[in-house]
Coordinates of N, CA and C in Angstrom, one line a residue:
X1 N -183.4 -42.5 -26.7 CA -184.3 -42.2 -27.8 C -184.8 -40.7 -27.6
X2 N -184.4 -39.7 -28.4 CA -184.6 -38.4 -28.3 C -186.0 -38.7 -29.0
X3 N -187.2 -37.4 -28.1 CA -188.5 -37.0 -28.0 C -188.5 -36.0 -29.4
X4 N -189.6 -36.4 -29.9 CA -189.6 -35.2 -31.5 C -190.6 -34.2 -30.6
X5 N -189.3 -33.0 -30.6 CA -190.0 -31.8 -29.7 C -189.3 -30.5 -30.8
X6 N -189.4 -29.5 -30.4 CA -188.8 -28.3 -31.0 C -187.3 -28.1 -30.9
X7 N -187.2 -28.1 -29.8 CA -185.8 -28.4 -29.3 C -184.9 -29.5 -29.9
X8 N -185.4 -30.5 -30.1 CA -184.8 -32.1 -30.7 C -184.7 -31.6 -32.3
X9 N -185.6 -31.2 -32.6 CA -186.0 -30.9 -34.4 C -184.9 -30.1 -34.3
X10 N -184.5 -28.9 -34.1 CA -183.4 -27.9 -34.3 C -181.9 -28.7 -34.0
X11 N -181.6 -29.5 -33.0 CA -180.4 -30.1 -32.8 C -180.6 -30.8 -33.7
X12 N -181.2 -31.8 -34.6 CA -181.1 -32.8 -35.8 C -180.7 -31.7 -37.0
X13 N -181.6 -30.8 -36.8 CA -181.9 -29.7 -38.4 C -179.4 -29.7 -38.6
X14 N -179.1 -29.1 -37.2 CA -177.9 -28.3 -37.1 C -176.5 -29.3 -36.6
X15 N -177.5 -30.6 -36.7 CA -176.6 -31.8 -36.9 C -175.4 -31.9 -35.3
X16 N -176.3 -31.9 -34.3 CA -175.6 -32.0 -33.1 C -176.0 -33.2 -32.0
X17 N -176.8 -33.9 -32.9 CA -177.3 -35.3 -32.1 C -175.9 -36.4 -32.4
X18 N -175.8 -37.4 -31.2 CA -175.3 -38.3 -31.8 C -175.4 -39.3 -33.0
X19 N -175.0 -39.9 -33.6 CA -175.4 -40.9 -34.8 C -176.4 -41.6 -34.3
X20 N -176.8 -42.6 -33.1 CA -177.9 -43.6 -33.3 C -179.0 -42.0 -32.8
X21 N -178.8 -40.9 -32.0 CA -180.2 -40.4 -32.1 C -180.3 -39.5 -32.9
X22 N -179.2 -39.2 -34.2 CA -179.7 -38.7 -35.3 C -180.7 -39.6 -36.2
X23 N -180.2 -41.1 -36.2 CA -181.3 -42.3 -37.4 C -182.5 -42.2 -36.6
X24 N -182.7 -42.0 -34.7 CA -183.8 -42.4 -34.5 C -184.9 -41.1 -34.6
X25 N -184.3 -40.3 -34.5 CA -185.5 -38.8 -35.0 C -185.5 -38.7 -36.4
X26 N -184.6 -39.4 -37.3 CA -184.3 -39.5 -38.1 C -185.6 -39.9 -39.1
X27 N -185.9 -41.1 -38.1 CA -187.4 -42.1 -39.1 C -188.2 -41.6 -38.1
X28 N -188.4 -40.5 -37.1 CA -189.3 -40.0 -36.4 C -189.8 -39.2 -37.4
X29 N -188.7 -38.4 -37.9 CA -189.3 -37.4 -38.6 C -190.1 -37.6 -40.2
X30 N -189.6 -39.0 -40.7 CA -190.0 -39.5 -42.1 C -191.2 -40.0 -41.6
X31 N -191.7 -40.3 -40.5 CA -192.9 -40.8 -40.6 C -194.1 -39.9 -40.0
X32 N -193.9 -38.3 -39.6 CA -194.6 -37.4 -39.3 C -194.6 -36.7 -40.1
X33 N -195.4 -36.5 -41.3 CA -195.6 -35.7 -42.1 C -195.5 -34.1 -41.4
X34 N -196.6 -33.6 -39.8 CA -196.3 -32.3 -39.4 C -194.7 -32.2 -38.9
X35 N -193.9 -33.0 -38.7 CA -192.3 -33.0 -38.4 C -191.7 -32.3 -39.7
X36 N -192.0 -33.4 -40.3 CA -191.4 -32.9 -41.8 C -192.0 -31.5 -42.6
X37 N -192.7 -30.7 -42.3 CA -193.5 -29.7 -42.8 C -192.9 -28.8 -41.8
X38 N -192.7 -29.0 -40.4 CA -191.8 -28.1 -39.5 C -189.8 -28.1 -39.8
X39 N -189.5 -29.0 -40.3 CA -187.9 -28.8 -40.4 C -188.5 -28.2 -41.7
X40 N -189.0 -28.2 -42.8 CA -188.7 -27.4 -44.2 C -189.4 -25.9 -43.4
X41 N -190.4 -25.8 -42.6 CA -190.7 -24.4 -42.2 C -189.5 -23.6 -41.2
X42 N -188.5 -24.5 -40.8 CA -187.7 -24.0 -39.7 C -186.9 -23.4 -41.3
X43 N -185.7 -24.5 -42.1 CA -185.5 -23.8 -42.6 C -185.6 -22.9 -43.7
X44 N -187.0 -22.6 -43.9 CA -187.1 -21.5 -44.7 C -187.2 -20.3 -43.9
X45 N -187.8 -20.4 -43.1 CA -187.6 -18.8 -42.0 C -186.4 -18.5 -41.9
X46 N -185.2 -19.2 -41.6 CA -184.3 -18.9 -41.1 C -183.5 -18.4 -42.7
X47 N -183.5 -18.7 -43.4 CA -183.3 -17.8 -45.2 C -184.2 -16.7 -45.0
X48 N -185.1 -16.5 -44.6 CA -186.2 -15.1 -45.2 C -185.5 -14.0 -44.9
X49 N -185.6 -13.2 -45.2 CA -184.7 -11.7 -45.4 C -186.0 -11.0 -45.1
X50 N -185.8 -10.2 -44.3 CA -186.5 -9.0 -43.7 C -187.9 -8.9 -42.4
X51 N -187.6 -10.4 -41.4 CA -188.4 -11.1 -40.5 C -188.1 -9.9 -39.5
X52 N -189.2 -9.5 -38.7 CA -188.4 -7.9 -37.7 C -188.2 -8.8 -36.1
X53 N -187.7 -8.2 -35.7 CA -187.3 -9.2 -34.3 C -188.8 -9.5 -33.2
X54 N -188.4 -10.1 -32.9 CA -190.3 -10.9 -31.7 C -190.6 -9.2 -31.0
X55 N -191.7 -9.3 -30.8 CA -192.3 -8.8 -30.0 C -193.2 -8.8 -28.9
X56 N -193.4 -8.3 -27.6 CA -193.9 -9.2 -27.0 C -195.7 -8.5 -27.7
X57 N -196.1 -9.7 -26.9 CA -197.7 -9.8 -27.2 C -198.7 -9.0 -26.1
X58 N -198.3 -9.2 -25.3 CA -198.5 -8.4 -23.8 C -197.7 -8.2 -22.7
X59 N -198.3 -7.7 -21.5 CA -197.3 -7.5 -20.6 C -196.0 -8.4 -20.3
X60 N -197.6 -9.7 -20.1 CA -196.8 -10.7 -19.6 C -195.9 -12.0 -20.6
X61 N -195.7 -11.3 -21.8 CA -195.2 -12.4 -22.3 C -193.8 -12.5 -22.9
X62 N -193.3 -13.5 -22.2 CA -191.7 -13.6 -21.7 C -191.1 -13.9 -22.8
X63 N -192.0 -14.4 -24.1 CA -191.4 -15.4 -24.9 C -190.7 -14.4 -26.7
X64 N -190.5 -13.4 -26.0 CA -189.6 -12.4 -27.0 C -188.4 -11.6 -26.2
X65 N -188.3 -12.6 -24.8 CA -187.6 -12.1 -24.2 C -186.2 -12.6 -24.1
X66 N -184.8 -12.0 -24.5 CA -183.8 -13.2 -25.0 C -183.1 -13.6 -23.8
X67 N -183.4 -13.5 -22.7 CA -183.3 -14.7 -21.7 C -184.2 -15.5 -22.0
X68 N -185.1 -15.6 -22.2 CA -186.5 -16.7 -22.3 C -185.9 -17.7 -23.0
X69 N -185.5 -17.1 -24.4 CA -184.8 -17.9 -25.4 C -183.6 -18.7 -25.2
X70 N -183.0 -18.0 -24.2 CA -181.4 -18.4 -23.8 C -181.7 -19.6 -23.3
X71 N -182.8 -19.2 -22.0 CA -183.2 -20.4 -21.2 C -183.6 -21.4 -21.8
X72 N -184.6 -21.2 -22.8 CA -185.2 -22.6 -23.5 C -184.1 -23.1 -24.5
X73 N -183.3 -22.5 -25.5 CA -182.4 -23.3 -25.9 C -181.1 -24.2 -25.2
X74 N -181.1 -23.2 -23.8 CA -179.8 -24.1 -22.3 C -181.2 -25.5 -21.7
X75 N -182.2 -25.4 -22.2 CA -183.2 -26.4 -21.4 C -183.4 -26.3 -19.8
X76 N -183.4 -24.5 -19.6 CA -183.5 -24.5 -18.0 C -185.1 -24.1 -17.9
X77 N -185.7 -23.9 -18.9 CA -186.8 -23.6 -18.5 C -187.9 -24.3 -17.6
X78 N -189.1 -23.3 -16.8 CA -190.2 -24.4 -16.5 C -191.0 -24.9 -17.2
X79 N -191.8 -25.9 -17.1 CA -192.4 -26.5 -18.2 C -193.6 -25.9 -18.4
X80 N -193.9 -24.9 -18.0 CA -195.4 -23.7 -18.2 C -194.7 -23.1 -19.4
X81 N -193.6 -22.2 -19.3 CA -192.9 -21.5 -20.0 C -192.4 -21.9 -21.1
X82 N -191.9 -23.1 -21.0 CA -191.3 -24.4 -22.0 C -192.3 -24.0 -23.6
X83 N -193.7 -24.2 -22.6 CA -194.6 -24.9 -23.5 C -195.3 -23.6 -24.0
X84 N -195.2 -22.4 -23.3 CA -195.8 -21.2 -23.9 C -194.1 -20.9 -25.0
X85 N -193.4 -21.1 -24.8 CA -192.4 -20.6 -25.8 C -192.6 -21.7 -27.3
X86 N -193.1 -22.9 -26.8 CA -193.1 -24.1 -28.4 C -194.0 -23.5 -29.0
X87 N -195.4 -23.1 -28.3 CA -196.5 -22.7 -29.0 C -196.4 -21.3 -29.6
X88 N -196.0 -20.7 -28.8 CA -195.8 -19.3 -29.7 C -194.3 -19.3 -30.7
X89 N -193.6 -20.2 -31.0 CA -192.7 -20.2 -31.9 C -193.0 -21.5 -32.9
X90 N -194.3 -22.0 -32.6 CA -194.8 -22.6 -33.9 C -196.3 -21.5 -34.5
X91 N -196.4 -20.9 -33.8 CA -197.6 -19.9 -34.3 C -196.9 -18.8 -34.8
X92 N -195.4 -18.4 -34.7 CA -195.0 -16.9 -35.1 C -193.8 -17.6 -35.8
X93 N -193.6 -17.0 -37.5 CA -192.8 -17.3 -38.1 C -191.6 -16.6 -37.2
X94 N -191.6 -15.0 -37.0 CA -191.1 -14.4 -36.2 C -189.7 -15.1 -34.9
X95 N -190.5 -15.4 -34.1 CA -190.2 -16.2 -33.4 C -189.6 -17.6 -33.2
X96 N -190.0 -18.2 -34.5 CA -189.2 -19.8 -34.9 C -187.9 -18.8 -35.7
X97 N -188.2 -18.3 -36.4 CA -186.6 -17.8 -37.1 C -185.9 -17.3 -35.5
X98 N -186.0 -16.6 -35.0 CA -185.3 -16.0 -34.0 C -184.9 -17.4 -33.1
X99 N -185.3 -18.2 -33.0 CA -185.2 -19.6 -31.9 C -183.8 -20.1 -32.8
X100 N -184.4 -20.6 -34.1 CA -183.6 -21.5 -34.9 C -182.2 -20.8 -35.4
X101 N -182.4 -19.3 -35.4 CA -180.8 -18.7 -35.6 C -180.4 -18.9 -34.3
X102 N -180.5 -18.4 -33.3 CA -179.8 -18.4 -32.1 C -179.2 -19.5 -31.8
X103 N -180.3 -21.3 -32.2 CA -179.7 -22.0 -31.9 C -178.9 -23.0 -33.3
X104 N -178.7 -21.6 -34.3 CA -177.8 -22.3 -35.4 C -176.1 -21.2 -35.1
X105 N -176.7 -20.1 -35.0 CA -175.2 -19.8 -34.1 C -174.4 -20.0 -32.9
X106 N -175.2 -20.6 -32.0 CA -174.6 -21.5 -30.9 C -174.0 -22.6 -31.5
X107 N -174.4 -23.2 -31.8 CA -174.0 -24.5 -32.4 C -172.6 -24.4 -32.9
X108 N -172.5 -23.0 -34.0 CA -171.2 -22.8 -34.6 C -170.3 -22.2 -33.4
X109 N -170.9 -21.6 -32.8 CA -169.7 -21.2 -31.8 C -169.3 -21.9 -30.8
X110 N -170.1 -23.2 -30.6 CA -169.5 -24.5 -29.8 C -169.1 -24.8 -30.0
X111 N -169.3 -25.2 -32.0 CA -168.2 -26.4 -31.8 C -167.2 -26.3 -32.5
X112 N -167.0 -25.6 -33.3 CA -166.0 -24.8 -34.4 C -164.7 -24.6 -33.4
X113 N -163.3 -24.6 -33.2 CA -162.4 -24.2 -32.9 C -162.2 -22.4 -33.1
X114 N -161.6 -22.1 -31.8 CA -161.7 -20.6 -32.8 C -160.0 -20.6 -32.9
X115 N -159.8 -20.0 -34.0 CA -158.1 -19.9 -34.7 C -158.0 -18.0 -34.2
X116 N -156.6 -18.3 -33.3 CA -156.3 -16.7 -32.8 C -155.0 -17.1 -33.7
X117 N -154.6 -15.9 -33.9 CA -153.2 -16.3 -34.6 C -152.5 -16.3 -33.8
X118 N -150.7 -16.5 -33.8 CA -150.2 -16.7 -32.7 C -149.6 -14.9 -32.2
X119 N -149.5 -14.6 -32.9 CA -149.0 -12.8 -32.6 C -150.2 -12.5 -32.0
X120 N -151.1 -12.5 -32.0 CA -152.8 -11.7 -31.2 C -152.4 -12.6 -30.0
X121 N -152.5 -13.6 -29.8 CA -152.2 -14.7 -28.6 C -151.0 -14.1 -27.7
X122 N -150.0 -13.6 -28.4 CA -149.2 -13.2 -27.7 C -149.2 -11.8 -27.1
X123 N -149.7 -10.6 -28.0 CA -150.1 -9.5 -27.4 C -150.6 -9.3 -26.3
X124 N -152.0 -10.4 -26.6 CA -152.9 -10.4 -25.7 C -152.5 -10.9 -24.2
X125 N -151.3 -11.9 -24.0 CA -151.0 -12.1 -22.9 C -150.2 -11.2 -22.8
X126 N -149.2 -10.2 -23.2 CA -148.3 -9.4 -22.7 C -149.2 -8.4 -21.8
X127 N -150.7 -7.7 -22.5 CA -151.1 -6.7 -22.1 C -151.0 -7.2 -20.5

């Protein structure tokens, strides 16, 4: 049973959960009204046209930084960091668009096939 977290909401949004833990975040999410107010806020940021990229807030703040992002989308983060990255990417539209593309173009470049034609394939080994 996948946890309705930020992370979980974006893998259901981009359709990469299995079937029983897609139905079970599935009626997590129908019965959380703030779940459901967060996938329509995920994707409308991710349509908005002209969002400027994160910035940090101060010195110390990691969470505009695209390792940070890398990490929290691979789930290597620590859970201090985890949890300053949820909160500042549910307080900054900024920041949830930037999360939710990165982790809508991973997704396609995982799992998509990539097509080389066969003449490129072959150049490419000759070089």
């Amino acid at each position: 049973m996948p946890r309705l977290t930020l992370r979980t909401l974006l893998a259901y949004i981009d359709d990469t959960l299995g079937p029983a833990e897609t139905r079970s975040l599935g009626r997590k999410v129908a019965e959380s009204g703030d779940a459901l107010d967060l996938v329509e806020r995920i994707k409308k940021v991710t349509r908005r046209r002209g969002l400027r990229t994160p910035v940090p807030a101060h010195a110390d703040d990691d969470t505009a930084d695209p390792n940070t992002v890398a990490e929290y989308l691979d789930n290597t983060l620590d859970s201090e960091t985890l949890r300053q990255v949820e909160e500042t990417c549910l307080g900054s539209d900024v920041h949830l668009a930037e999360v939710a593309a990165c982790h809508q173009i991973l997704t396609l470049v995982l799992t998509e096939p990539v097509l080389v034609p066969p003449r490129s394939h072959r150049r490419m080994y000759d070089l």
